[in-house]
CSV table of C-alpha atoms and ligand atoms in Angstrom, one decimal:
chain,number,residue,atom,x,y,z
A,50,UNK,CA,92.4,109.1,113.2
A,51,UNK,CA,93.4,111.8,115.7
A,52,UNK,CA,92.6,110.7,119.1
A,53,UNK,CA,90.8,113.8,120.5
A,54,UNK,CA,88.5,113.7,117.3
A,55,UNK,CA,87.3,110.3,118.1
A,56,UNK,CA,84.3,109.1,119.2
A,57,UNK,CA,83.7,106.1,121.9
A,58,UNK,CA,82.6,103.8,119.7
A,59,UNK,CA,85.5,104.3,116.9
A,60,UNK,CA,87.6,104.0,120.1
A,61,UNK,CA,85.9,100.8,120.7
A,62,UNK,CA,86.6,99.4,117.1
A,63,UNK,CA,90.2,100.7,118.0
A,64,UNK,CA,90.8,98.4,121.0
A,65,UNK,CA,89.0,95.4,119.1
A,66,UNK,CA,90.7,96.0,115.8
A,67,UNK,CA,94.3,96.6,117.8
A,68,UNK,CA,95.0,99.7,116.0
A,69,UNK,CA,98.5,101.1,116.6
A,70,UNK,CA,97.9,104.0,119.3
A,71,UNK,CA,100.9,106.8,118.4
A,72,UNK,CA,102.4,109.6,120.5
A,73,UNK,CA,104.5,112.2,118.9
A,74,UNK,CA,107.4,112.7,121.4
A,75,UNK,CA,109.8,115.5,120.9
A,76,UNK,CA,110.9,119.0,122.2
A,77,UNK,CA,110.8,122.5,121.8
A,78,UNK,CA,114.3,123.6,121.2
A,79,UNK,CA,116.8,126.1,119.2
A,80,UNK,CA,117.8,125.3,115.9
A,81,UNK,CA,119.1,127.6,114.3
A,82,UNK,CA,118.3,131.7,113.3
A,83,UNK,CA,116.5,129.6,110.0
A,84,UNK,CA,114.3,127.1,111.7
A,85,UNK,CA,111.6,126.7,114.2
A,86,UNK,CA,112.0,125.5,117.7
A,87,UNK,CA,109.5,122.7,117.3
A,88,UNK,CA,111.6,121.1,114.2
A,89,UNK,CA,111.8,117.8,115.8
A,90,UNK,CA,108.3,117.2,117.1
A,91,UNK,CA,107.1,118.6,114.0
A,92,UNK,CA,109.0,116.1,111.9
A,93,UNK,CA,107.1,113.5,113.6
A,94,UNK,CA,103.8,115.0,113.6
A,95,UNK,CA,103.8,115.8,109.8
A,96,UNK,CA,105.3,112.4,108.9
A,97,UNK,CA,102.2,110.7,111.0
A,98,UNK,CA,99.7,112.7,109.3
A,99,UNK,CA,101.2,111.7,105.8
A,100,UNK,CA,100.8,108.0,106.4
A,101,UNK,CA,97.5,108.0,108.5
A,102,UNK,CA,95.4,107.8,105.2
A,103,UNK,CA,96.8,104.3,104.1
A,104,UNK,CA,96.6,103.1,107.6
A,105,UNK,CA,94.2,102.5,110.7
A,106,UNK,CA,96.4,104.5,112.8
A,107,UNK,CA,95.2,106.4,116.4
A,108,UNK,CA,97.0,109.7,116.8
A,109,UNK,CA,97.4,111.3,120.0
A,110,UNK,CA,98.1,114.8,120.6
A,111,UNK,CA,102.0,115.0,120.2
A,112,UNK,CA,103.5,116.1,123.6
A,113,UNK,CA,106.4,118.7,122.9
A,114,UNK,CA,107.9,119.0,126.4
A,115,UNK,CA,110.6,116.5,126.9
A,116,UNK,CA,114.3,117.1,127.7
A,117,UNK,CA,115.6,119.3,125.2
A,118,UNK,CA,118.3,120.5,127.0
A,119,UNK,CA,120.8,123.7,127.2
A,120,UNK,CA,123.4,121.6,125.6
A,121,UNK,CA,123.2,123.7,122.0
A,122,UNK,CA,122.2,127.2,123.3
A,123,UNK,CA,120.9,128.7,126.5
A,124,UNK,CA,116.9,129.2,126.7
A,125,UNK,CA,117.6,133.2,127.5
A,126,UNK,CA,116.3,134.8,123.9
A,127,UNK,CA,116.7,131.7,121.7
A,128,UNK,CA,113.6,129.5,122.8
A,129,UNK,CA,114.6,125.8,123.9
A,130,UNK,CA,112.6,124.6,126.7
A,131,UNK,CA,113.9,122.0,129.3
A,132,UNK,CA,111.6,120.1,131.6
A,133,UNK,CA,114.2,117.1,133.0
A,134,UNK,CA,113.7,113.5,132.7
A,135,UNK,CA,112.5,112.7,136.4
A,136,UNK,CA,109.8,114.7,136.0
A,137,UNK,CA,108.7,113.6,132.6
A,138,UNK,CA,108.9,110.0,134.0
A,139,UNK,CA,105.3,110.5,136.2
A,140,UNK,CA,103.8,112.3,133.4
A,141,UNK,CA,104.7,109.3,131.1
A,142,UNK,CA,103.6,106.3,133.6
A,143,UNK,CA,100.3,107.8,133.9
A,144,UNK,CA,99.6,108.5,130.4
A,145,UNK,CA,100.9,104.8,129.5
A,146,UNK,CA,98.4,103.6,132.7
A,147,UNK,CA,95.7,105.4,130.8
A,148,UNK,CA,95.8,104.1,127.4
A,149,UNK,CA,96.4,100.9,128.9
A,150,UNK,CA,93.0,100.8,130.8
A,151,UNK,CA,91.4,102.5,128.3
A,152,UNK,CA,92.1,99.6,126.5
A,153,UNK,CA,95.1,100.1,124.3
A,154,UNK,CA,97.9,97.1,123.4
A,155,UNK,CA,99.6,98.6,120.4
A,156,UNK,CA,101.2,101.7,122.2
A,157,UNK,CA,104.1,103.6,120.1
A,158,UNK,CA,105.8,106.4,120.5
A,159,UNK,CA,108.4,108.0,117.9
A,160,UNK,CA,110.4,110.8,119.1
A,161,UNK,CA,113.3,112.8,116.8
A,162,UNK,CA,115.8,114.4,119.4
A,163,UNK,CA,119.1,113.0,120.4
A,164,UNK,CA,117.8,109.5,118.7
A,165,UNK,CA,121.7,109.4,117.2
A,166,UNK,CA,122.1,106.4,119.5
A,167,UNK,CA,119.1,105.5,120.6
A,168,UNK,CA,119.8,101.9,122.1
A,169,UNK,CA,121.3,103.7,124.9
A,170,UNK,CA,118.8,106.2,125.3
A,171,UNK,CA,119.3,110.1,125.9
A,172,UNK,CA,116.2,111.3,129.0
A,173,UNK,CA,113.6,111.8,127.2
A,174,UNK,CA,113.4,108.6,125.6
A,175,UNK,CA,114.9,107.0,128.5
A,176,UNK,CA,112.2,108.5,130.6
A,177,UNK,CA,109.6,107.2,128.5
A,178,UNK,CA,110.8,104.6,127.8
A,179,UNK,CA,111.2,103.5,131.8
A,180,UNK,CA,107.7,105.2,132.4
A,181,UNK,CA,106.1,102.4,129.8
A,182,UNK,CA,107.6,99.1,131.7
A,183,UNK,CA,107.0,100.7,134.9
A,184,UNK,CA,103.2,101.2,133.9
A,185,UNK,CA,103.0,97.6,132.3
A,186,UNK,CA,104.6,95.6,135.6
A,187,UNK,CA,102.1,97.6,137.7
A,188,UNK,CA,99.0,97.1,135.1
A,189,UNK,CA,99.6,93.5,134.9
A,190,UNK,CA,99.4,93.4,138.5
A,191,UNK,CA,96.4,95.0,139.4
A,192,UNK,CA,95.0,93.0,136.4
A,193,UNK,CA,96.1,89.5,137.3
A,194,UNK,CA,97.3,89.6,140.7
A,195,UNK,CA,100.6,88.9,141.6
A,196,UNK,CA,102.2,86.0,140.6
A,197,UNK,CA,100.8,86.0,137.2
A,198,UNK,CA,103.9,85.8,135.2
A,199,UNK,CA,104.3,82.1,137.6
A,200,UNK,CA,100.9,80.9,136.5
A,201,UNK,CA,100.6,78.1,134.2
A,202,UNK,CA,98.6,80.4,131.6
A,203,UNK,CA,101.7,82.0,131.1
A,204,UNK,CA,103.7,78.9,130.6
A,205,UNK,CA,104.0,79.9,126.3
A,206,UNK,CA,105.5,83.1,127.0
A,207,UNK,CA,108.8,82.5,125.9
A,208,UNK,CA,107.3,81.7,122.6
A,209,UNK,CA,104.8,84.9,122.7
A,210,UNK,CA,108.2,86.9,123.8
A,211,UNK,CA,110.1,85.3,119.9
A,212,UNK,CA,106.2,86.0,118.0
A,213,UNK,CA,106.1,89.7,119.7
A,214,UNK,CA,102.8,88.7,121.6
A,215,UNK,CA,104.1,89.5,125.0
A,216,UNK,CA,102.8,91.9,127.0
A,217,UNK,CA,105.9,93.9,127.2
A,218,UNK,CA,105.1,94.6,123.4
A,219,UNK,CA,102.1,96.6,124.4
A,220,UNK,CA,104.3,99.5,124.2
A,221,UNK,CA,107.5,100.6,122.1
A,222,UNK,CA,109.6,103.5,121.5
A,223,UNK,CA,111.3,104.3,118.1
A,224,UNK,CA,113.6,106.7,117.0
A,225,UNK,CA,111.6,108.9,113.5
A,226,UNK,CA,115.2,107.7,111.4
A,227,UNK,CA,116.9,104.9,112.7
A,228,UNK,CA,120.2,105.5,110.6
A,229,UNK,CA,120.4,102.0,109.1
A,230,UNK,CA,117.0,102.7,107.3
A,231,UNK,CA,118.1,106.2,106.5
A,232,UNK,CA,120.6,105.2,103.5
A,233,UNK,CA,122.7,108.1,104.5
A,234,UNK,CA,120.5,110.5,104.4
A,235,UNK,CA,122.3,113.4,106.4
A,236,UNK,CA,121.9,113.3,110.5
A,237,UNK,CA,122.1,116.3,112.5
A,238,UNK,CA,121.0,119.3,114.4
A,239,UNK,CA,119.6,122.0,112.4
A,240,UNK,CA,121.5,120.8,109.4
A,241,UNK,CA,121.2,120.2,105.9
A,242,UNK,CA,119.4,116.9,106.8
A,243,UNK,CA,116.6,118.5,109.4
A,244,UNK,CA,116.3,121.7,107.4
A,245,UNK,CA,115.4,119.8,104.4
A,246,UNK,CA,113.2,117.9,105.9
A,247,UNK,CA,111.6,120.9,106.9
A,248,UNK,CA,111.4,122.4,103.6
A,249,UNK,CA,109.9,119.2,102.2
A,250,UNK,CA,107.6,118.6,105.2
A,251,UNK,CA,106.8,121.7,106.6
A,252,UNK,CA,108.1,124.7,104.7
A,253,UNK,CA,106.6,127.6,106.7
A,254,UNK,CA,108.8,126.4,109.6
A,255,UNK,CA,111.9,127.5,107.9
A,256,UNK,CA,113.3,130.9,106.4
A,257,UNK,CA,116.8,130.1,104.7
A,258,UNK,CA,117.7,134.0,104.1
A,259,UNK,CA,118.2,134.7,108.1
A,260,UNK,CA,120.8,131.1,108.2
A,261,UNK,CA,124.0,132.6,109.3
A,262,UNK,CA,127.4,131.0,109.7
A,263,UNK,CA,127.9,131.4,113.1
A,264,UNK,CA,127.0,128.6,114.4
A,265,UNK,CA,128.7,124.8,113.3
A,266,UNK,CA,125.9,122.6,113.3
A,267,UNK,CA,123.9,125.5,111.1
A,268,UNK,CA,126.6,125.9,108.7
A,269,UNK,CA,125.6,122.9,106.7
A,270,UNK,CA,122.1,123.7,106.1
A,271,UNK,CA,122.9,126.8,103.1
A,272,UNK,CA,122.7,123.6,101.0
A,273,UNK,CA,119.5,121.9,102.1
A,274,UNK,CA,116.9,121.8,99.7
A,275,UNK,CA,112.8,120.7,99.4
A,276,UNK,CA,114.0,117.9,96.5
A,277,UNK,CA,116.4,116.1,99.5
A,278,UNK,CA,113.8,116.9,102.1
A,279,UNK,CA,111.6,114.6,100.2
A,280,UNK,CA,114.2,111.4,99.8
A,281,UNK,CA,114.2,111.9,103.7
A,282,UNK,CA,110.8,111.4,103.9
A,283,UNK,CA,109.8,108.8,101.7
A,284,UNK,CA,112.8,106.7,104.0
A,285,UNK,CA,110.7,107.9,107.2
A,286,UNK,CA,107.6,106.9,105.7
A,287,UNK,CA,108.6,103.4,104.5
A,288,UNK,CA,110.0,102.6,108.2
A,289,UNK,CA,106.8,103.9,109.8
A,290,UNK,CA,104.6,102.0,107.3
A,291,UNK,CA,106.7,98.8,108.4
A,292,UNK,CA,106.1,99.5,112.2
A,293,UNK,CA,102.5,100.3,112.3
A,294,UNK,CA,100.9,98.3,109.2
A,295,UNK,CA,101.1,94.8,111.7
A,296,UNK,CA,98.9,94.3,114.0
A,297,UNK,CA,101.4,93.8,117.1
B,429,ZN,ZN1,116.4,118.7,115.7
């Protein structure tokens, strides 16, 4: 269900039922004379609304303003849009402390923009990523007091932490293709493998005939095609149908 659709008492069944709770993380950013700015958010979006009929799934509005950086092009005339890390970071712990008192436990977000190595983070991610611990130490405190993690109550936690029940699980960050799910399925910026994605996902956001060969990261994407769009997203959906069908 999309968030801002719901009603309280679906929101309700939500919290009870532990229904993953996802945010759509990405950018706004060039890619390319053949593509649209919002490639990678859209990616996500798109890929969330094909799954959300097999699942109980919440949706939040996707949020399109991370760190897309000047690295590929400047903004003048071509579009990116850059809002740094350290101010995503507030945004991000006060959405996080939201859904948490709302009620939330199964926060994810999935983001597709400099995920290429992912463990280490790039600032978006990182920013969020921060912005979600940060918002769960604090949460826990006000909840419990400190101390809590001393209490006896808590004296399992080691063996929550192995069964994924801690509270640190409340909420994760994933990259949309984590490259050993992907099974070589091309990575890149604006390439044959996001442009057929694209074209399989969302075709409207792309019009081949204005590619031109100026750019390197562009050059590969004259051969990108709906048919290897779609292998790319039936690998995206099986992950994302891994993550979210457990509850926790
Ligand atoms: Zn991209």
């Amino acid at each position: 269900m999309r968030y801002e659709l719901m009603l309280p008492h679906q929101i309700r069944t939500a919290i009870a039922d532990n229904w993953p709770v996802v945010l759509p993380l990405g950018v706004l950013e060039y890619h390319g004379e053949h593509m649209a700015v919002g490639m990678d958010t859209i990616a996500v979006v798109e890929a969330l609304h094909l799954i959300e009929p097999e699942l109980d799934l919440v949706i939040l509005p996707p949020f399109y303003y991370g760190a897309a950086s000047y690295a590929v092009e400047p903004p003048e005339g071509n579009g990116s849009l850059q809002v740094s890390g350290e101010k995503l970071f507030p945004f991000a712990q006060e959405l996080f402390t939201s859904l948490l008192r709302v009620g939330f436990r199964n926060i994810h977000f999935f983001i597709h923009h400099q995920t290429e190595n992912f463990t280490a983070g790039m600032p978006t991610d990182l920013a969020f990523k921060f912005a979600a611990r940060q918002a769960i130490f604090a949460f826990l405190e006000r909840e419990r007091g400190e101390g809590w993690w001393g209490k006896g109550t808590m004296a399992d936690y080691y063996a929550q932490h192995a069964s994924g029940d801690d509270p640190f699980n409340w909420i994760k960050g994933h990259p949309l293709m984590r490259p050993e799910h992907m099974e070589g399925y091309p990575f890149d910026h604006a390439g044959i493998g996001e442009t057929s994605l694209m074209l399989s996902m969302r075709p409207d956001a792309v019009d081949l005939p204005r590619l031109d060969d100026a750019r390197w990261y562009t050059r590969s994407a004259k051969d990108a095609s709906a048919e290897l769009g779609d292998k790319g997203r039936d690998l995206i959906l099986a992950e994302l149908r891994r993550i979210l069908s457990g509850r926790r």
